Coordinates of C-alpha atoms in Angstrom, one line a residue:
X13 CA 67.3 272.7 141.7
X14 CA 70.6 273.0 143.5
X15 CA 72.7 269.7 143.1
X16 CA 74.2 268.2 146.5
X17 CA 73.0 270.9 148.5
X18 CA 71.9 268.8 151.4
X19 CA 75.3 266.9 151.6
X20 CA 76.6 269.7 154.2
X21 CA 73.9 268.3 156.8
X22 CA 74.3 264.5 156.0
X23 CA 78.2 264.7 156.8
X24 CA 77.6 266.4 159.9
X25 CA 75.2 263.6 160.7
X26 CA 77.6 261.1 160.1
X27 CA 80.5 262.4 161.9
X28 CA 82.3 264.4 158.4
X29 CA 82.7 267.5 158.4
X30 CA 82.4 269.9 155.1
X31 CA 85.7 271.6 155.1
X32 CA 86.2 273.0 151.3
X33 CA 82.8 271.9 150.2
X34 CA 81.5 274.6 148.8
X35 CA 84.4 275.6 146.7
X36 CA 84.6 272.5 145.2
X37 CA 87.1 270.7 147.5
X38 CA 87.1 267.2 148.9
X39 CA 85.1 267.3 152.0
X40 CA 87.4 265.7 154.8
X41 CA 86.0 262.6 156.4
X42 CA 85.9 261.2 160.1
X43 CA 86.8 257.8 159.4
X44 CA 86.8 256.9 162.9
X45 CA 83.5 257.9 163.8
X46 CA 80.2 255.4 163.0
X47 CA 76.9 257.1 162.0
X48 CA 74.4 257.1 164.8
X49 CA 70.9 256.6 163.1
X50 CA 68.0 256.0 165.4
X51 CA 66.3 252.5 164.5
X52 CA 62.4 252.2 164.4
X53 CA 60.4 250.0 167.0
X54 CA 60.6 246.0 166.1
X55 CA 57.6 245.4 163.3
X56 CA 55.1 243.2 164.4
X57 CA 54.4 240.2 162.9
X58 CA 51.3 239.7 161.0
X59 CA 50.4 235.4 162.1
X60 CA 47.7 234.8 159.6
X61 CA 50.1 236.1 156.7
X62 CA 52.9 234.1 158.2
X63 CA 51.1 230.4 158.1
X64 CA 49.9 231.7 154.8
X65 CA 53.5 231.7 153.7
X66 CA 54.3 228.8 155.2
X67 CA 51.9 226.7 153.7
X68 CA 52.4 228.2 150.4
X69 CA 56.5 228.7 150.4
X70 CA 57.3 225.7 152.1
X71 CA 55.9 223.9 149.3
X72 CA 56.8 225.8 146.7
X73 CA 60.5 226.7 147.6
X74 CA 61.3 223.7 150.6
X75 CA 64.3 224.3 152.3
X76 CA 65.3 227.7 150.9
X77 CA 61.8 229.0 152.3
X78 CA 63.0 228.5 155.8
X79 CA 66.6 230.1 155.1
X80 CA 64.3 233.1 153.6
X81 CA 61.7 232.6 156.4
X82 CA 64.4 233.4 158.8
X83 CA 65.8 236.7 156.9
X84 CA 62.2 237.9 156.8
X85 CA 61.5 237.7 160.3
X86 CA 64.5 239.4 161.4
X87 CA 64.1 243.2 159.8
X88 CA 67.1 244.3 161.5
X89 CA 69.3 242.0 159.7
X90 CA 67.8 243.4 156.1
X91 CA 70.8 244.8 154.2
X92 CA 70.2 248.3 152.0
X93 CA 71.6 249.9 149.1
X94 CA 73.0 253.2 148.2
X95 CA 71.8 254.4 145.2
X96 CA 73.9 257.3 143.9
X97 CA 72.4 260.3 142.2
X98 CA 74.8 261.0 139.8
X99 CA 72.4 264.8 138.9
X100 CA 73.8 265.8 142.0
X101 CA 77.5 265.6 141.4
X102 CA 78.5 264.6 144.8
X103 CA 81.9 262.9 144.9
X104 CA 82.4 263.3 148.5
X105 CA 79.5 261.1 149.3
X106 CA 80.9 258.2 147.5
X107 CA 84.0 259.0 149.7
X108 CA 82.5 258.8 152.6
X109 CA 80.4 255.2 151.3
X110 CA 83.5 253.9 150.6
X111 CA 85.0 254.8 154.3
X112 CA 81.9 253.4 156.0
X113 CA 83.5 250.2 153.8
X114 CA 80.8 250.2 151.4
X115 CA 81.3 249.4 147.4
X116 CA 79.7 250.0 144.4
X117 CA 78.4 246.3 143.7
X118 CA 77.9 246.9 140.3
X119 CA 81.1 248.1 139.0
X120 CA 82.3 244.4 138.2
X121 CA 79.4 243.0 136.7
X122 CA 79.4 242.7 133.0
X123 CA 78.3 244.3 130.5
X124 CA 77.3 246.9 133.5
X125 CA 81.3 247.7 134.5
X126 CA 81.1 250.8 132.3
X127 CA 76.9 251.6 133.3
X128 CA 76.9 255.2 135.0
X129 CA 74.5 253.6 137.6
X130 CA 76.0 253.5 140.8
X131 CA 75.0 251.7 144.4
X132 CA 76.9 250.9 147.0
X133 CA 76.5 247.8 149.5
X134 CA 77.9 246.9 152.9
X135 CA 78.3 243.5 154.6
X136 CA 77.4 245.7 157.5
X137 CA 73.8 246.6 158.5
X138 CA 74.6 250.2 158.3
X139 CA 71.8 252.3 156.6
X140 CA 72.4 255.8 155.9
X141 CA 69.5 258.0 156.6
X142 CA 66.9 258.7 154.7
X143 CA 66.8 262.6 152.6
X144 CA 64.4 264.9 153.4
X145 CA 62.6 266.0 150.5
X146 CA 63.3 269.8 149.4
X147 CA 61.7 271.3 146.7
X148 CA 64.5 272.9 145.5
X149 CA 67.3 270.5 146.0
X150 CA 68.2 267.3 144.3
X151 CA 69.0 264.6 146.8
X152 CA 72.2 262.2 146.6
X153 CA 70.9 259.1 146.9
X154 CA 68.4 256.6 147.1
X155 CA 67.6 253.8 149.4
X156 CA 67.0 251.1 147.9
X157 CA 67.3 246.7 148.3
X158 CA 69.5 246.3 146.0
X159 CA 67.9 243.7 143.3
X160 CA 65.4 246.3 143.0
X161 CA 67.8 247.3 140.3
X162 CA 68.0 244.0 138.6
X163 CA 64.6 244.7 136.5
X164 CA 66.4 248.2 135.7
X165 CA 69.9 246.2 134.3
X166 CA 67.6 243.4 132.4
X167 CA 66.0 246.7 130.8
X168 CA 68.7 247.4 129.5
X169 CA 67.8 251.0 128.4
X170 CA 69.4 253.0 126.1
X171 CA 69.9 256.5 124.9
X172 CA 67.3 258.2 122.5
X173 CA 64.4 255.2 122.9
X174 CA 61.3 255.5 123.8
X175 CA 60.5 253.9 127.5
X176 CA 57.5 252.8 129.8
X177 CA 58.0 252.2 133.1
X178 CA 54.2 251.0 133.7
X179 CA 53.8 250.5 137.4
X180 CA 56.4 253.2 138.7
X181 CA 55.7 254.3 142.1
X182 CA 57.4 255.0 144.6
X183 CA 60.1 255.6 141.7
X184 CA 63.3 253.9 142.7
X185 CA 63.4 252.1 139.1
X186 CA 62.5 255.4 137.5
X187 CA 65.6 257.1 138.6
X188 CA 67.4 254.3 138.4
X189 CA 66.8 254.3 134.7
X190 CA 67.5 258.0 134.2
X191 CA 71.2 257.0 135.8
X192 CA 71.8 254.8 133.3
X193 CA 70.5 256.3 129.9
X194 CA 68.6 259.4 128.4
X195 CA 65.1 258.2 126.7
X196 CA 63.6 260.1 123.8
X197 CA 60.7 259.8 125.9
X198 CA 59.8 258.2 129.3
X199 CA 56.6 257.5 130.6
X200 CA 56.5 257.0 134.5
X201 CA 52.9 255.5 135.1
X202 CA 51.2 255.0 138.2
X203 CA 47.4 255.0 138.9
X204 CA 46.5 255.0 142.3
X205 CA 46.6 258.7 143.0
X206 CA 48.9 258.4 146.6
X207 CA 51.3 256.5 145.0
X208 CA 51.4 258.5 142.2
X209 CA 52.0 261.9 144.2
X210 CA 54.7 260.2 145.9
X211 CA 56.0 259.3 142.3
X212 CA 56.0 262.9 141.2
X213 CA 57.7 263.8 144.9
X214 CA 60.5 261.1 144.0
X215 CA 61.5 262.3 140.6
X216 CA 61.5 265.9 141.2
X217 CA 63.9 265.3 144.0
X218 CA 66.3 263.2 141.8
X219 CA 65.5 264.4 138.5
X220 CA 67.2 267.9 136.7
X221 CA 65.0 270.4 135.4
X222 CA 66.8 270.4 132.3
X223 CA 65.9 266.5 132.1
X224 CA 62.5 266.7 132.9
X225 CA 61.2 267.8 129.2
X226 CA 61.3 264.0 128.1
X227 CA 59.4 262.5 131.4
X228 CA 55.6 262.0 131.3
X229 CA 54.3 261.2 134.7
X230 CA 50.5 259.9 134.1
X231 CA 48.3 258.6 136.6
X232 CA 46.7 255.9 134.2
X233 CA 45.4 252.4 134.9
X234 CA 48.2 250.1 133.6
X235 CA 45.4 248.1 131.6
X236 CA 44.4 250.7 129.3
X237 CA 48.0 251.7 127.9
X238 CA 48.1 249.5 125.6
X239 CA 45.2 250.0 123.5
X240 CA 45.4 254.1 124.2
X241 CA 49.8 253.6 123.0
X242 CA 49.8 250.7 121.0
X243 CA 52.9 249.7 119.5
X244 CA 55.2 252.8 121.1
X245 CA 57.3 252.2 123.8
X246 CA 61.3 250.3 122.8
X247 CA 61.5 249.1 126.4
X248 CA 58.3 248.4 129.0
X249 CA 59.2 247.8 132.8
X250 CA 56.5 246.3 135.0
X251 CA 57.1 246.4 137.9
X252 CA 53.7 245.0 138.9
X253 CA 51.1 245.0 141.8
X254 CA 51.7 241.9 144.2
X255 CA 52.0 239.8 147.3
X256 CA 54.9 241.7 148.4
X257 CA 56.3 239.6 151.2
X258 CA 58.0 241.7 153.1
X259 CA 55.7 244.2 153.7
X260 CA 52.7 242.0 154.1
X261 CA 54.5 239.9 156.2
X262 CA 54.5 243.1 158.9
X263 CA 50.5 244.3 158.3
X264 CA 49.4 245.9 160.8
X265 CA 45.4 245.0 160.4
X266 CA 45.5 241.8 160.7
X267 CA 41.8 241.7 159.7
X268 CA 42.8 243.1 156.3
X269 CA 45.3 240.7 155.8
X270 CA 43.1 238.0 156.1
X271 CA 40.5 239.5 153.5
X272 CA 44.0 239.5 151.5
X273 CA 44.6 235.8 151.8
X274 CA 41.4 235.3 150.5
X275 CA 41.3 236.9 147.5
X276 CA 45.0 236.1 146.9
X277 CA 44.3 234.5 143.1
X278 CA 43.1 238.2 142.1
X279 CA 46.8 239.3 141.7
X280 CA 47.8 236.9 139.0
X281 CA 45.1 237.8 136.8
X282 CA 45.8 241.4 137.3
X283 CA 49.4 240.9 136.4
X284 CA 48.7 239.6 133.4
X285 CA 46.2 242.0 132.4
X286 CA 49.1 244.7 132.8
X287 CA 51.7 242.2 130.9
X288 CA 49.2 242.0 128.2
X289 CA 48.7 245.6 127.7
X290 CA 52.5 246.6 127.9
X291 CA 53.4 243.7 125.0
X292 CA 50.1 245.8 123.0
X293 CA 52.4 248.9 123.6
X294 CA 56.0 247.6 122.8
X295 CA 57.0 247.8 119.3
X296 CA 57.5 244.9 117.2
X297 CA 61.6 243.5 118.3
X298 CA 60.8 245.7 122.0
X299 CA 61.8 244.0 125.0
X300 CA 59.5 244.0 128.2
X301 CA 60.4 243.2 131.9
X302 CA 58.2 241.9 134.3
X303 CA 59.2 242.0 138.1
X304 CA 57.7 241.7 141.5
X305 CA 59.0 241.2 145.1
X306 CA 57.3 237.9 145.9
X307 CA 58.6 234.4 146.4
X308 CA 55.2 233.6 144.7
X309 CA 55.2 230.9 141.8
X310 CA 51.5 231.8 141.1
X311 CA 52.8 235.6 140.8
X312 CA 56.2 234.5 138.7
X313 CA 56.7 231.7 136.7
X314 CA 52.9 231.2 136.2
X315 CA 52.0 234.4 135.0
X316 CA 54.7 234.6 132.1
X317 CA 54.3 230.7 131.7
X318 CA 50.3 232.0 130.5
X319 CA 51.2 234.7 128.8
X320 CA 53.9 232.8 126.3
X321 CA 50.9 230.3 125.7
X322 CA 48.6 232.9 124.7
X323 CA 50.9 234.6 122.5
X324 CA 53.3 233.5 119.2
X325 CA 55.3 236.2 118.9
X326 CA 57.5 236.6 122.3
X327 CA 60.1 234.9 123.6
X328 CA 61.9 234.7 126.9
X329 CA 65.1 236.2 126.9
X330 CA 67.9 234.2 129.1
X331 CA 69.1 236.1 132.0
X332 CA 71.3 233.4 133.1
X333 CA 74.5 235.9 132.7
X334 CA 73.5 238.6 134.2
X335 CA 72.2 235.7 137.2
X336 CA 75.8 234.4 137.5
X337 CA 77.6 238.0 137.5
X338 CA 75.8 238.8 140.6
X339 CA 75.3 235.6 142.2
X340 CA 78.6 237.1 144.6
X341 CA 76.2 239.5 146.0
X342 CA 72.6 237.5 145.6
X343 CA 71.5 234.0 146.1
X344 CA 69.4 232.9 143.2
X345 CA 67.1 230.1 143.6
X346 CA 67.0 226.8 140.9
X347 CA 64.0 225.4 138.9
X348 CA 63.1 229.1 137.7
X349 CA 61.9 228.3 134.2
X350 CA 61.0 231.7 132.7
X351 CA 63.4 234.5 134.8
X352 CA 65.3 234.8 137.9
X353 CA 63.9 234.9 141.3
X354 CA 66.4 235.8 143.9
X355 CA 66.0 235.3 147.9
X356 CA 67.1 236.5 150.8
X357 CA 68.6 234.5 153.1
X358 CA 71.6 234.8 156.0
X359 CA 74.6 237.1 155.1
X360 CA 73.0 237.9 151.5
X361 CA 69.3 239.7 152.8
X362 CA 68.7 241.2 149.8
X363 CA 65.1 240.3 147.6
X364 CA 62.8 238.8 147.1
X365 CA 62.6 239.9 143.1
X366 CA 61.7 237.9 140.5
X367 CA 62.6 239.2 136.9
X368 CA 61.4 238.0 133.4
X369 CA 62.6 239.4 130.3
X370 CA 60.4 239.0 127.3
X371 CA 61.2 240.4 123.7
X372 CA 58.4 240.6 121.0
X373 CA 59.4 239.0 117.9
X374 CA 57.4 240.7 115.8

């Protein structure tokens, strides 16, 4: 893998140019110029999904649905992150983020100030482009919404233990994790067999060589974990199966979507089927995070709600701190009783994500 390889391109793109690059020095940066990225087509909006999540949100959420309502409907105004691959050892990149006027959002949240994980926001709607995937080149960053990464800092994963992300594809938590610690052992799960191609396709273009000897990429069905890796894992992230609002919201068959709506109640009793198998395969004082990007109480609050009534030996763990460090940057929503759900509304487009942090007692 060569490390930063494609940056010579992406400058060029962007209006840099890659004077000194390749000997190590400071590529000089066009500050004048803007980067001319080609949008996509408007989406289309899927109706029968929209009254569904009017009905639904509206009574769920009230007034902050509409604020979100309006975000959601508007895909040019979504906001993305920069996620900086810190394998690839490109300085110059952040130079040129922090030209474009972006920052590193995390660098003044606490206890994260001193994390090695990296990602830059903008006000603007300025996204960089996407990477090309080369098989023998690590790429420099990931895009990303931002909160994705707010499941990754509840983690809170640490050198030398032994980690599960259960539900992993396309990968963005995966790496995000790697930027931020060095497992013993890290299982990246994910079992439908697209996805999980696309999974192995992420992490070889983020992930060293060198690194890859304590990654296990399986292609498992979440459920059966547990029982096959009981009481293994320090930390379990799942990132789990669900309504996904902003995707569904644009489905193109709308008679798919409706077959959807229908059989909506299915996902809750999925998720905590997977919950149920990751707490079989944390260790005894382990943590688990469960996440999803839906405004969804049925999908949120509910499912851990049943899960800490089936279970005596868990406990929520309070995420209020890490909530009020990046409320600057997010809008949280109140009356959560079991995590954090954050949604997007006007200026802050970011989510939605919801994230529950559970730790087994014993």
């Amino acid at each position: 893998m060569v490390p930063g390889a494609g940056f010579a391109s992406l400058l060029r793109r962007l209006g840099g140019t890659t004077g000194g690059l390749g000997s190590g020095t400071q590529a000089r940066i066009d500050k004048n110029k803007k980067p001319h990225i080609k949008w996509k087509p408007q989406k289309q909006i899927c109706i029968p999904v929209l009254e569904h999540f009017d009905n639904k949100y509206r009574q769920e959420h009230g007034e902050l649905w509409d604020k979100a309502r309006e975000v959601l409907l508007l895909p040019c105004s979504w906001q993305y992150g920069v996620l900086v691959n810190k394998f690839s050892h490109c300085v110059p990149l952040e130079d040129l983020l922090q030209s474009r006027g972006y920052r590193n959002f995390l660098q003044d949240v606490l206890p994260f100030s001193q994390h090695s994980i990296r990602c830059y926001i903008s006000k603007d709607k300025n996204r960089f482009p996407r990477l090309l995937h080369h098989a023998e080149r690590l790429k420099e960053y990931y895009l990303l919404n931002a909160t994705s990464l707010l499941p990754v800092l509840a983690l809170d994963a640490q050198d030398g233990e032994s980690v599960l992300d259960m539900c992993a594809a396309p990968g963005g938590k995966s790496v995000a994790i790697l930027q931020s610690a060095t497992p013993r052992h890290f299982v990246c799960n994910e079992h439908d067999s697209l996805r999980f191609k696309w999974l192995k396709q992420t992490l070889e273009s983020f992930v060293p060589e060198d690194l890859r000897g304590v990654i296990s990429v399986t292609n498992l069905d979440g459920r059966d974990i547990g029982p096959q890796k009981p009481q293994i894992f320090d930390k379990v992230l799942v990132d789990a199966p669900c309504s996904n609002d902003r995707s569904w919201l644009y489905s193109s068959d709308v008679l798919k979507a409706r077959i959807r709506i229908a059989h909506a109640s299915n996902l809750p009793v999925l998720q905590e089927q997977l919950l149920r198998s990751a707490l079989e395969a944390l260790r005894p004082g382990g943590t688990l995070v469960y996440s999803t990007c839906t405004l969804s109480r049925a999908e949120n609050d509910d499912v851990v709600a049943s899960l800490l009534n089936s279970y005596d030996n868990i406990q929520t763990v309070n995420l209020a701190d890490l909530a009020r460090s990046l409320s600057h940057n997010f809008t949280f929503a109140k009356g959560v009783q079991h995590g954090q759900l954050i949604v997007p509304v006007k200026g802050k487009t970011w989510g939605p994500m919801y994230v529950s942090k559970l730790w087994k007692v014993h």
